[in-house]
PDB file of C-alpha atoms and ligand atoms in Angstrom:
ATOM      1  CA  MET A   1       6.142  21.283 -12.999  1.00 46.00           C
ATOM      2  CA  ARG A   2       4.285  22.011 -16.239  1.00 45.00           C
ATOM      3  CA  LYS A   3       1.313  24.107 -15.330  1.00 47.00           C
ATOM      4  CA  GLN A   4      -1.173  25.299 -17.909  1.00 49.00           C
ATOM      5  CA  LYS A   5       0.451  28.231 -19.694  1.00 48.00           C
ATOM      6  CA  ASP A   6      -1.498  31.186 -20.946  1.00 46.00           C
ATOM      7  CA  THR A   7      -0.396  34.414 -22.552  1.00 42.00           C
ATOM      8  CA  SER A   8      -1.670  37.475 -20.704  1.00 44.00           C
ATOM      9  CA  SER A   9      -2.613  40.757 -22.429  1.00 47.00           C
ATOM     10  CA  ASP A  10       0.745  42.378 -21.563  1.00 52.00           C
ATOM     11  CA  GLY A  11       2.506  39.616 -23.487  1.00 51.00           C
ATOM     12  CA  GLY A  12       3.853  38.000 -20.315  1.00 55.00           C
ATOM     13  CA  GLU A  13       3.225  34.403 -19.360  1.00 59.00           C
ATOM     14  CA  LYS A  14       0.568  33.640 -16.800  1.00 62.00           C
ATOM     15  CA  ILE A  15       0.916  30.262 -15.062  1.00 68.00           C
ATOM     16  CA  GLU A  16      -2.432  28.648 -14.315  1.00 81.00           C
ATOM     17  CA  GLN A  17      -2.686  26.074 -11.546  1.00 91.00           C
ATOM     18  CA  ALA A  18      -3.822  22.594 -12.581  1.00 96.00           C
ATOM     19  CA  ARG A  19      -7.389  21.815 -11.534  1.00 98.00           C
ATOM     20  CA  LEU A  20      -8.709  18.529 -10.229  1.00 98.00           C
ATOM     21  CA  LEU A  21     -12.260  17.375  -9.600  1.00 98.00           C
ATOM     22  CA  VAL A  22     -13.296  14.740  -7.066  1.00 99.00           C
ATOM     23  CA  LEU A  23     -16.696  13.240  -7.844  1.00 98.00           C
ATOM     24  CA  HIS A  24     -18.652  11.309  -5.210  1.00 98.00           C
ATOM     25  CA  GLY A  25     -21.710   9.278  -6.147  1.00 98.00           C
ATOM     26  CA  PRO A  26     -24.948   8.468  -4.303  1.00 98.00           C
ATOM     27  CA  ASN A  27     -25.129   7.854  -0.554  1.00 98.00           C
ATOM     28  CA  LEU A  28     -21.546   8.978   0.020  1.00 98.00           C
ATOM     29  CA  ASN A  29     -23.004  12.044   1.749  1.00 98.00           C
ATOM     30  CA  LEU A  30     -23.844   9.581   4.549  1.00 97.00           C
ATOM     31  CA  LEU A  31     -20.234   8.554   5.165  1.00 98.00           C
ATOM     32  CA  GLY A  32     -19.420   8.483   8.863  1.00 96.00           C
ATOM     33  CA  THR A  33     -22.662   6.778   9.823  1.00 95.00           C
ATOM     34  CA  ARG A  34     -23.386   4.579   6.809  1.00 94.00           C
ATOM     35  CA  GLU A  35     -22.371   0.906   7.238  1.00 96.00           C
ATOM     36  CA  PRO A  36     -19.094   1.775   9.014  1.00 96.00           C
ATOM     37  CA  ARG A  37     -17.861  -1.816   8.683  1.00 96.00           C
ATOM     38  CA  TYR A  38     -17.524  -1.186   4.960  1.00 96.00           C
ATOM     39  CA  TYR A  39     -17.004   2.539   4.759  1.00 97.00           C
ATOM     40  CA  GLY A  40     -15.352   3.534   8.058  1.00 96.00           C
ATOM     41  CA  SER A  41     -16.255   6.441  10.308  1.00 96.00           C
ATOM     42  CA  THR A  42     -14.694   9.357   8.420  1.00 98.00           C
ATOM     43  CA  THR A  43     -17.276  11.790   7.082  1.00 98.00           C
ATOM     44  CA  LEU A  44     -17.379  13.083   3.532  1.00 98.00           C
ATOM     45  CA  ALA A  45     -16.642  16.602   4.794  1.00 98.00           C
ATOM     46  CA  GLU A  46     -13.485  15.297   6.501  1.00 98.00           C
ATOM     47  CA  ILE A  47     -12.379  13.477   3.361  1.00 98.00           C
ATOM     48  CA  ASN A  48     -12.984  16.555   1.214  1.00 98.00           C
ATOM     49  CA  ARG A  49     -11.152  18.838   3.648  1.00 98.00           C
ATOM     50  CA  ALA A  50      -8.099  16.569   3.678  1.00 98.00           C
ATOM     51  CA  LEU A  51      -8.085  16.416  -0.131  1.00 98.00           C
ATOM     52  CA  VAL A  52      -8.385  20.184  -0.569  1.00 98.00           C
ATOM     53  CA  GLN A  53      -5.588  20.786   1.966  1.00 98.00           C
ATOM     54  CA  ARG A  54      -3.245  18.267   0.357  1.00 98.00           C
ATOM     55  CA  ALA A  55      -3.953  19.655  -3.104  1.00 98.00           C
ATOM     56  CA  GLU A  56      -3.250  23.213  -1.921  1.00 97.00           C
ATOM     57  CA  GLY A  57       0.083  22.016  -0.517  1.00 97.00           C
ATOM     58  CA  GLY A  58       0.825  20.531  -3.926  1.00 96.00           C
ATOM     59  CA  GLY A  59      -0.024  23.755  -5.763  1.00 96.00           C
ATOM     60  CA  VAL A  60      -3.149  22.347  -7.373  1.00 98.00           C
ATOM     61  CA  VAL A  61      -6.774  23.520  -7.195  1.00 98.00           C
ATOM     62  CA  LEU A  62      -9.168  20.752  -6.142  1.00 98.00           C
ATOM     63  CA  GLU A  63     -12.954  20.866  -6.206  1.00 98.00           C
ATOM     64  CA  THR A  64     -15.313  18.239  -4.859  1.00 98.00           C
ATOM     65  CA  PHE A  65     -18.867  17.360  -5.866  1.00 98.00           C
ATOM     66  CA  GLN A  66     -21.311  14.817  -4.427  1.00 98.00           C
ATOM     67  CA  SER A  67     -24.757  13.990  -5.706  1.00 98.00           C
ATOM     68  CA  ASN A  68     -27.408  11.342  -5.218  1.00 98.00           C
ATOM     69  CA  HIS A  69     -28.664  12.030  -8.757  1.00 98.00           C
ATOM     70  CA  GLU A  70     -27.218  10.466 -11.870  1.00 98.00           C
ATOM     71  CA  GLY A  71     -28.093  13.472 -14.069  1.00 98.00           C
ATOM     72  CA  ALA A  72     -26.398  15.920 -11.708  1.00 98.00           C
ATOM     73  CA  LEU A  73     -23.187  13.861 -11.777  1.00 98.00           C
ATOM     74  CA  ILE A  74     -23.339  13.686 -15.575  1.00 98.00           C
ATOM     75  CA  GLU A  75     -23.815  17.442 -15.839  1.00 98.00           C
ATOM     76  CA  ARG A  76     -20.903  18.034 -13.444  1.00 98.00           C
ATOM     77  CA  VAL A  77     -18.676  15.958 -15.727  1.00 98.00           C
ATOM     78  CA  HIS A  78     -19.869  17.975 -18.741  1.00 98.00           C
ATOM     79  CA  ALA A  79     -18.995  21.186 -16.881  1.00 98.00           C
ATOM     80  CA  ALA A  80     -15.570  19.792 -15.956  1.00 98.00           C
ATOM     81  CA  ARG A  81     -14.712  19.660 -19.630  1.00 94.00           C
ATOM     82  CA  GLU A  82     -15.491  23.371 -20.017  1.00 95.00           C
ATOM     83  CA  GLN A  83     -13.533  24.168 -16.837  1.00 96.00           C
ATOM     84  CA  ASN A  84     -10.317  22.643 -18.119  1.00 95.00           C
ATOM     85  CA  ILE A  85     -10.175  20.081 -15.311  1.00 98.00           C
ATOM     86  CA  ARG A  86      -6.895  18.169 -15.736  1.00 98.00           C
ATOM     87  CA  TYR A  87      -7.758  14.966 -13.839  1.00 98.00           C
ATOM     88  CA  MET A  88     -10.653  13.541 -11.856  1.00 98.00           C
ATOM     89  CA  ILE A  89     -10.907  11.181  -8.912  1.00 99.00           C
ATOM     90  CA  ILE A  90     -14.242   9.373  -9.113  1.00 99.00           C
ATOM     91  CA  ASN A  91     -16.093   7.182  -6.657  1.00 98.00           C
ATOM     92  CA  PRO A  92     -19.258   6.477  -8.631  1.00 99.00           C
ATOM     93  CA  ALA A  93     -20.644   4.487  -5.621  1.00 98.00           C
ATOM     94  CA  ALA A  94     -23.595   2.319  -6.721  1.00 98.00           C
ATOM     95  CA  TYR A  95     -23.484   3.889 -10.207  1.00 98.00           C
ATOM     96  CA  THR A  96     -20.192   2.004 -10.602  1.00 98.00           C
ATOM     97  CA  HIS A  97     -22.224  -1.112 -11.250  1.00 98.00           C
ATOM     98  CA  THR A  98     -25.197   0.336 -13.135  1.00 98.00           C
ATOM     99  CA  SER A  99     -24.567   3.570 -15.003  1.00 98.00           C
ATOM    100  CA  ILE A 100     -23.681   3.404 -18.671  1.00 98.00           C
ATOM    101  CA  ALA A 101     -24.859   7.035 -18.856  1.00 98.00           C
ATOM    102  CA  LEU A 102     -22.254   8.250 -16.342  1.00 98.00           C
ATOM    103  CA  ARG A 103     -19.609   6.079 -17.982  1.00 99.00           C
ATOM    104  CA  ASP A 104     -20.423   7.673 -21.345  1.00 98.00           C
ATOM    105  CA  ALA A 105     -20.191  11.163 -19.835  1.00 98.00           C
ATOM    106  CA  VAL A 106     -16.777  10.392 -18.331  1.00 98.00           C
ATOM    107  CA  ALA A 107     -15.530   8.798 -21.560  1.00 98.00           C
ATOM    108  CA  GLY A 108     -16.884  11.736 -23.568  1.00 98.00           C
ATOM    109  CA  SER A 109     -15.165  14.263 -21.329  1.00 98.00           C
ATOM    110  CA  GLY A 110     -11.772  12.880 -22.314  1.00 98.00           C
ATOM    111  CA  ILE A 111     -10.565  13.684 -18.773  1.00 98.00           C
ATOM    112  CA  ALA A 112      -8.291  11.011 -17.316  1.00 98.00           C
ATOM    113  CA  PHE A 113      -9.342   9.775 -13.890  1.00 98.00           C
ATOM    114  CA  VAL A 114      -8.605   7.441 -10.995  1.00 99.00           C
ATOM    115  CA  GLU A 115     -11.498   5.297  -9.734  1.00 99.00           C
ATOM    116  CA  VAL A 116     -11.734   5.001  -5.952  1.00 99.00           C
ATOM    117  CA  HIS A 117     -13.814   2.769  -3.683  1.00 98.00           C
ATOM    118  CA  LEU A 118     -13.591   2.794   0.089  1.00 98.00           C
ATOM    119  CA  SER A 119     -14.533  -0.879   0.361  1.00 98.00           C
ATOM    120  CA  ASN A 120     -13.022  -3.812  -1.507  1.00 98.00           C
ATOM    121  CA  ILE A 121     -15.792  -4.295  -4.052  1.00 98.00           C
ATOM    122  CA  HIS A 122     -14.252  -7.626  -5.139  1.00 98.00           C
ATOM    123  CA  ALA A 123     -14.652  -9.086  -1.658  1.00 98.00           C
ATOM    124  CA  ARG A 124     -18.352  -8.212  -1.511  1.00 98.00           C
ATOM    125  CA  GLU A 125     -21.527  -9.280  -3.345  1.00 97.00           C
ATOM    126  CA  SER A 126     -20.968 -10.435  -6.927  1.00 98.00           C
ATOM    127  CA  PHE A 127     -23.038  -7.552  -8.358  1.00 97.00           C
ATOM    128  CA  ARG A 128     -20.318  -5.207  -7.060  1.00 98.00           C
ATOM    129  CA  HIS A 129     -17.549  -7.001  -8.935  1.00 98.00           C
ATOM    130  CA  GLN A 130     -18.401  -5.337 -12.226  1.00 98.00           C
ATOM    131  CA  SER A 131     -17.457  -1.704 -12.804  1.00 98.00           C
ATOM    132  CA  TYR A 132     -18.491   0.353 -15.817  1.00 98.00           C
ATOM    133  CA  PHE A 133     -15.496   2.621 -15.144  1.00 99.00           C
ATOM    134  CA  SER A 134     -12.410   0.500 -14.440  1.00 98.00           C
ATOM    135  CA  ASP A 135     -11.469  -0.156 -18.065  1.00 98.00           C
ATOM    136  CA  LEU A 136     -11.469   3.610 -18.706  1.00 98.00           C
ATOM    137  CA  ALA A 137      -9.575   4.572 -15.535  1.00 98.00           C
ATOM    138  CA  ILE A 138      -5.845   5.262 -15.235  1.00 98.00           C
ATOM    139  CA  GLY A 139      -6.049   2.988 -12.210  1.00 98.00           C
ATOM    140  CA  VAL A 140      -8.333   1.814  -9.425  1.00 98.00           C
ATOM    141  CA  VAL A 141      -7.838   2.134  -5.653  1.00 98.00           C
ATOM    142  CA  CYS A 142     -10.239  -0.005  -3.668  1.00 98.00           C
ATOM    143  CA  GLY A 143     -10.520  -1.397  -0.157  1.00 98.00           C
ATOM    144  CA  LEU A 144      -8.222   1.122   1.534  1.00 98.00           C
ATOM    145  CA  GLY A 145     -10.982   3.212   3.115  1.00 98.00           C
ATOM    146  CA  SER A 146     -10.847   6.983   2.995  1.00 98.00           C
ATOM    147  CA  GLU A 147      -7.047   6.814   2.552  1.00 98.00           C
ATOM    148  CA  GLY A 148      -7.699   5.594  -0.975  1.00 98.00           C
ATOM    149  CA  TYR A 149      -8.735   9.096  -2.044  1.00 98.00           C
ATOM    150  CA  LEU A 150      -5.510  10.569  -0.662  1.00 98.00           C
ATOM    151  CA  LEU A 151      -3.401   7.893  -2.328  1.00 98.00           C
ATOM    152  CA  ALA A 152      -5.101   8.624  -5.650  1.00 98.00           C
ATOM    153  CA  LEU A 153      -4.394  12.323  -5.117  1.00 98.00           C
ATOM    154  CA  GLU A 154      -0.718  11.660  -4.287  1.00 98.00           C
ATOM    155  CA  TYR A 155      -0.397   9.763  -7.548  1.00 98.00           C
ATOM    156  CA  LEU A 156      -1.995  12.585  -9.550  1.00 98.00           C
ATOM    157  CA  LEU A 157       0.155  15.264  -7.869  1.00 98.00           C
ATOM    158  CA  ARG A 158       3.271  13.310  -8.761  1.00 98.00           C
ATOM    159  CA  ARG A 159       2.025  12.818 -12.305  1.00 98.00           C
ATOM    160  CA  ILE A 160       1.245  16.538 -12.712  1.00 97.00           C
ATOM    161  CA  ALA A 161       4.668  17.440 -11.336  1.00 95.00           C
ATOM    162  CA  THR A 162       6.396  15.453 -14.068  1.00 94.00           C
ATOM    163  CA  GLU A 163       4.229  16.650 -16.979  1.00 92.00           C
TER     164      GLU A 163
HETATM  165  C1  DQA B 201     -18.495   2.052  -2.997  1.00 89.12           C
HETATM  166  C2  DQA B 201     -18.824   0.604  -3.328  1.00 89.12           C
HETATM  167  C3  DQA B 201     -20.156   0.484  -4.046  1.00 89.12           C
HETATM  168  O1  DQA B 201     -20.439  -0.874  -4.347  1.00 89.12           O
HETATM  169  C4  DQA B 201     -21.273   1.022  -3.185  1.00 89.12           C
HETATM  170  O2  DQA B 201     -22.498   1.001  -3.890  1.00 89.12           O
HETATM  171  C5  DQA B 201     -20.986   2.391  -2.666  1.00 89.12           C
HETATM  172  C6  DQA B 201     -19.618   2.741  -2.258  1.00 89.12           C
HETATM  173  C7  DQA B 201     -17.224   2.171  -2.122  1.00 89.12           C
HETATM  174  O3  DQA B 201     -16.699   3.290  -2.018  1.00 89.12           O
HETATM  175  O4  DQA B 201     -16.795   1.197  -1.518  1.00 89.12           O
HETATM  176  O5  DQA B 201     -21.887   3.192  -2.478  1.00 89.12           O
HETATM  177  O6  DQA B 201     -18.235   2.735  -4.209  1.00 89.12           O
END
């Protein structure tokens, strides 16, 4: 596995673990009780815990961030660039269909990402069929519920392992 290499002061090589960021958009803090027919009954805390545990097992550091505010999500993406985040998993929630500003932040970060949606946005209202993120994403997982996040993570762990 190619981890990020750094040269420490004693001249030896320090191996830095790859870092991932999972970004959750508005209303996803309500998972578990919010429209369970679309989003299931798993809470955001449960999803995040499973992701952090799986990432640890894969030797990767994973952070999660949820906000109901567009600006906060944009600023988190800006910070990710400074933090040397290798990949992101993003569920932009309703901002998927509206936010050119968040799209621009993600594009500007240069950080490759997988887009995730719990529900199948293509089987729902037509305004959900358009995503401002899909053409930038490595790939999109949608309609597989909370498992979609874990599948996206499995893909990224495998990808990191072969880099
Ligand atoms: C969602 C789908 C969006 O259309 C919706 O606004 C969400 C969640 C999903 O995960 O299925 O909030 O991104």
